């Protein structure tokens, strides 16, 4: 079920050497998802149809290229975690439990080659690019002292951005408005918008999602994590920690600048925790111990 990238040749003196990327084809894990409740418990509505103006394949390819460039830069700086790194092993374990439940949210996810990497940096940041390319920075795990349950909430949230194709939607809306959609031949071939998607790889990490996108990702991520057996109450404690971090004078608040915490966000999560509580409890029954 798991496929691994070749081990890069990195100087053995580096504590981050001998790293391998984690890949998991979601389709191979479909049986696990089928065993759980099929219907969504949170209500986020349908994904925006405007995203279809941007070819998904083109955007995912561009994202994969940027992701690899980022990994190469981290590797050159000896900041890319090896497989043996405890924090990376922890992220892999969480991803394996969440990925089987992604399919119902996006039919393309079955063909994604999910990848999870850890980068040594004090930045408080994490993301999932189109096509399932996930990265965490050590700063978000260490500075916020996240439990496994809280880490799963972040991972689920970022997965949800990719599953709900928020980047694709943002690009379609921005570029579509700027180009007035170029009705006519462009609606038939989508040539210009396709070229835009291919050239936006370098901007994917700087896209600003709307508050609606963030709410969407909060709720879908909450459900993914609950189905994976992670305590949904952790979504509340996570954002309480985020609020405290944003109010302090810590360095590298990249994640918090694009994911602002606040009472409204926490209240919405509190209202939705009961909706997924039974999913969490159902996931606990076959387990011998409590995750987190």
XYZ file of C-alpha atoms in Angstrom:
292
model
C 0.000 0.000 0.000
C 2.919 2.350 0.634
C 5.357 3.443 -2.058
C 8.604 5.179 -1.243
C 10.861 7.482 -3.176
C 14.529 6.491 -3.639
C 16.754 7.538 -0.770
C 18.681 10.681 -1.791
C 22.424 10.746 -1.313
C 22.984 13.158 1.551
C 26.115 13.526 3.634
C 25.879 10.961 6.468
C 27.134 13.582 8.939
C 23.833 15.426 8.644
C 21.253 14.542 11.327
C 18.621 14.880 8.573
C 20.261 12.424 6.178
C 18.843 9.234 4.613
C 15.348 10.602 4.247
C 12.679 8.979 2.080
C 9.442 10.614 1.003
C 6.220 8.997 2.160
C 3.755 8.139 -0.591
C 0.405 6.437 -0.297
C -2.115 5.858 -3.068
C -5.492 6.661 -1.545
C -7.281 4.193 -3.797
C -5.434 1.276 -2.234
C -6.851 2.238 1.143
C -10.452 2.470 0.000
C -11.523 -0.661 1.825
C -10.875 0.943 5.188
C -12.998 3.950 4.277
C -15.812 1.751 3.021
C -16.152 0.204 6.448
C -17.175 3.532 8.000
C -20.280 5.714 7.567
C -20.491 6.935 3.981
C -22.370 10.210 4.452
C -20.674 13.420 5.529
C -21.564 14.566 9.036
C -20.557 18.199 8.546
C -22.392 20.517 6.184
C -20.142 22.486 3.840
C -22.212 22.456 0.663
C -20.940 21.760 -2.826
C -17.531 22.870 -4.023
C -17.569 25.918 -6.285
C -18.090 25.078 -9.949
C -15.906 28.010 -11.033
C -12.852 25.904 -10.224
C -13.546 23.880 -13.367
C -12.210 26.786 -15.418
C -8.738 25.632 -14.347
C -7.603 22.142 -15.487
C -7.008 20.097 -12.334
C -4.287 17.968 -13.928
C -2.279 21.026 -14.927
C -2.495 22.609 -11.499
C -1.573 19.372 -9.715
C 1.437 18.905 -11.991
C 2.575 22.451 -11.325
C 2.119 21.914 -7.579
C 4.163 18.709 -7.671
C 6.998 20.528 -9.429
C 7.040 23.326 -6.882
C 6.876 20.814 -4.044
C 9.910 18.971 -5.382
C 11.813 22.237 -5.756
C 11.019 23.068 -2.146
C 12.258 19.644 -1.012
C 15.471 20.050 -2.997
C 16.109 23.393 -1.326
C 15.471 21.891 2.103
C 17.713 18.942 1.276
C 20.515 21.253 0.184
C 20.238 23.008 3.545
C 20.155 19.653 5.361
C 16.738 20.580 6.694
C 14.737 17.699 5.203
C 13.852 15.103 7.824
C 14.960 11.481 7.302
C 12.507 8.601 7.658
C 13.988 7.822 11.043
C 13.024 11.217 12.453
C 10.413 10.602 15.193
C 8.302 13.600 14.200
C 8.166 12.470 10.567
C 7.205 8.945 11.604
C 4.446 10.485 13.672
C 3.184 12.499 10.674
C 3.275 9.392 8.463
C 1.200 7.458 10.990
C -1.414 10.213 11.139
C -1.558 10.519 7.351
C -2.091 6.774 6.958
C -5.156 7.040 9.170
C -6.671 10.060 7.410
C -6.014 9.366 3.725
C -8.443 6.411 3.453
C -11.331 8.811 4.145
C -10.459 11.433 1.538
C -12.097 9.798 -1.479
C -15.706 10.873 -0.841
C -14.589 14.506 -0.749
C -12.847 14.428 -4.128
C -12.927 11.618 -6.657
C -9.490 12.646 -7.944
C -7.931 11.864 -4.550
C -7.972 8.148 -5.371
C -5.253 8.801 -7.939
C -3.149 11.213 -5.913
C 0.303 10.166 -4.770
C 0.096 11.531 -1.255
C 3.394 12.675 0.145
C 4.281 13.936 3.620
C 7.552 15.625 4.483
C 8.974 17.448 7.483
C 11.219 20.494 7.181
C 13.453 21.740 9.973
C 12.444 25.351 10.514
C 11.184 27.532 13.349
C 8.283 28.645 11.154
C 4.833 27.834 12.470
C 3.520 26.451 9.222
C 2.018 23.457 7.432
C 0.247 23.015 4.106
C -1.127 20.557 1.566
C -0.721 21.490 -2.084
C -3.066 20.369 -4.890
C -2.592 16.665 -5.519
C -1.878 15.730 -1.890
C 1.625 17.130 -1.321
C 1.892 17.795 2.436
C 4.635 19.558 4.391
C 4.991 20.376 8.070
C 7.624 22.601 9.629
C 9.120 21.528 12.926
C 8.190 24.909 14.393
C 4.467 24.226 14.346
C 4.918 20.918 16.151
C 7.492 22.082 18.684
C 6.462 25.637 19.485
C 2.777 24.791 19.891
C 3.565 21.446 21.582
C 0.875 19.701 19.564
C -0.609 16.378 20.595
C -1.264 13.738 17.918
C -4.946 14.691 17.990
C -4.148 18.378 17.391
C -1.630 17.515 14.686
C -4.295 15.420 12.965
C -6.626 18.426 12.992
C -4.019 20.529 11.201
C -3.301 17.780 8.701
C -7.000 17.201 8.077
C -7.537 20.934 7.614
C -4.744 21.200 5.060
C -5.875 18.044 3.253
C -9.334 19.591 3.059
C -7.975 22.632 1.226
C -6.633 20.277 -1.443
C -9.697 18.042 -1.506
C -12.071 20.973 -1.854
C -9.720 22.475 -4.465
C -9.593 25.891 -2.865
C -6.382 26.835 -4.695
C -7.952 25.885 -8.006
C -11.001 27.986 -7.158
C -8.932 30.999 -6.026
C -6.904 30.954 -9.238
C -9.990 30.551 -11.408
C -11.734 33.458 -9.718
C -8.718 35.755 -9.749
C -7.504 34.996 -13.243
C -11.014 34.611 -14.607
C -11.936 38.075 -13.372
C -8.740 39.629 -14.671
C -9.233 38.072 -18.087
C -13.029 38.553 -18.117
C -13.071 34.788 -18.748
C -12.433 35.546 -22.438
C -15.745 34.091 -23.485
C -15.763 32.250 -26.760
C -12.759 30.258 -27.853
C -11.330 30.228 -24.337
C -14.437 28.530 -22.967
C -13.957 25.813 -25.557
C -10.235 25.256 -25.168
C -9.423 26.879 -21.825
C -5.995 27.507 -23.301
C -5.166 30.724 -21.502
C -6.460 29.587 -18.121
C -4.631 26.302 -18.513
C -1.404 28.173 -19.191
C -2.065 30.342 -16.149
C -2.376 27.216 -13.984
C 0.856 25.807 -15.375
C 2.727 28.997 -14.551
C 1.369 29.502 -11.042
C 3.310 26.779 -9.284
C 5.561 29.323 -7.617
C 2.560 31.164 -6.189
C 0.626 28.259 -4.712
C 2.173 28.660 -1.274
C 1.242 32.335 -1.114
C -2.418 32.027 -2.101
C -4.783 33.636 0.392
C -7.881 31.590 1.107
C -11.168 33.251 2.029
C -12.828 32.940 5.430
C -15.359 30.661 3.730
C -12.524 28.441 2.492
C -11.062 28.317 5.982
C -14.405 27.365 7.528
C -14.817 24.711 4.839
C -11.386 23.252 5.601
C -11.971 23.394 9.363
C -15.115 21.276 9.121
C -13.966 18.793 6.480
C -10.671 18.386 8.339
C -12.554 17.853 11.587
C -14.514 15.021 10.034
C -11.469 13.425 8.396
C -9.611 13.412 11.708
C -12.595 12.029 13.621
C -13.017 9.208 11.104
C -9.305 8.486 11.497
C -9.787 8.050 15.238
C -8.580 11.424 16.504
C -10.477 13.249 19.230
C -12.553 16.050 17.650
C -12.241 18.114 20.853
C -8.632 18.668 19.787
C -9.852 21.050 17.071
C -10.927 23.441 19.818
C -7.738 23.141 21.879
C -5.673 23.530 18.704
C -7.183 26.868 17.793
C -7.011 28.028 21.384
C -3.264 27.399 21.193
C -3.168 29.206 17.849
C -4.868 32.207 19.424
C -2.324 32.340 22.231
C 0.550 32.019 19.755
C -0.760 34.826 17.564
C -1.015 37.059 20.611
C 2.576 36.436 21.630
C 5.789 37.676 20.051
C 6.923 34.428 18.486
C 8.848 34.338 15.233
C 7.714 32.784 11.965
C 3.925 33.033 12.288
C 3.376 32.137 8.623
C 0.541 29.728 9.382
C -1.218 32.131 11.707
C -1.075 34.986 9.211
C -3.190 32.970 6.785
C -5.186 31.015 9.381
C -6.247 33.611 11.964
C -7.708 32.249 15.162
C -10.616 33.848 16.968
C -13.790 33.258 18.992
C -15.956 32.808 15.876
C -13.719 30.078 14.511
C -13.599 28.235 17.815
C -17.365 28.588 18.301
C -18.077 27.052 14.893
C -15.823 24.106 15.683
C -17.446 23.624 19.081
C -20.842 23.493 17.378
C -19.651 20.825 14.950
C -17.732 18.584 17.347
C -20.940 16.737 18.409
C -21.688 15.974 14.745
C -18.536 13.897 14.387
C -18.266 12.540 17.930
C -19.882 9.225 16.961
C -17.413 8.817 14.089
C -14.573 9.187 16.559
C -16.156 6.727 18.967
C -16.739 4.220 16.166
C -13.089 4.512 15.134
C -12.044 3.777 18.715
C -13.866 0.455 19.054
C -11.425 -1.786 17.154
C -8.431 0.032 18.640
C -6.543 -1.351 21.620
C -5.483 2.075 22.822
C -6.432 5.691 22.528
C -4.577 7.682 19.875
C -3.172 11.076 20.575
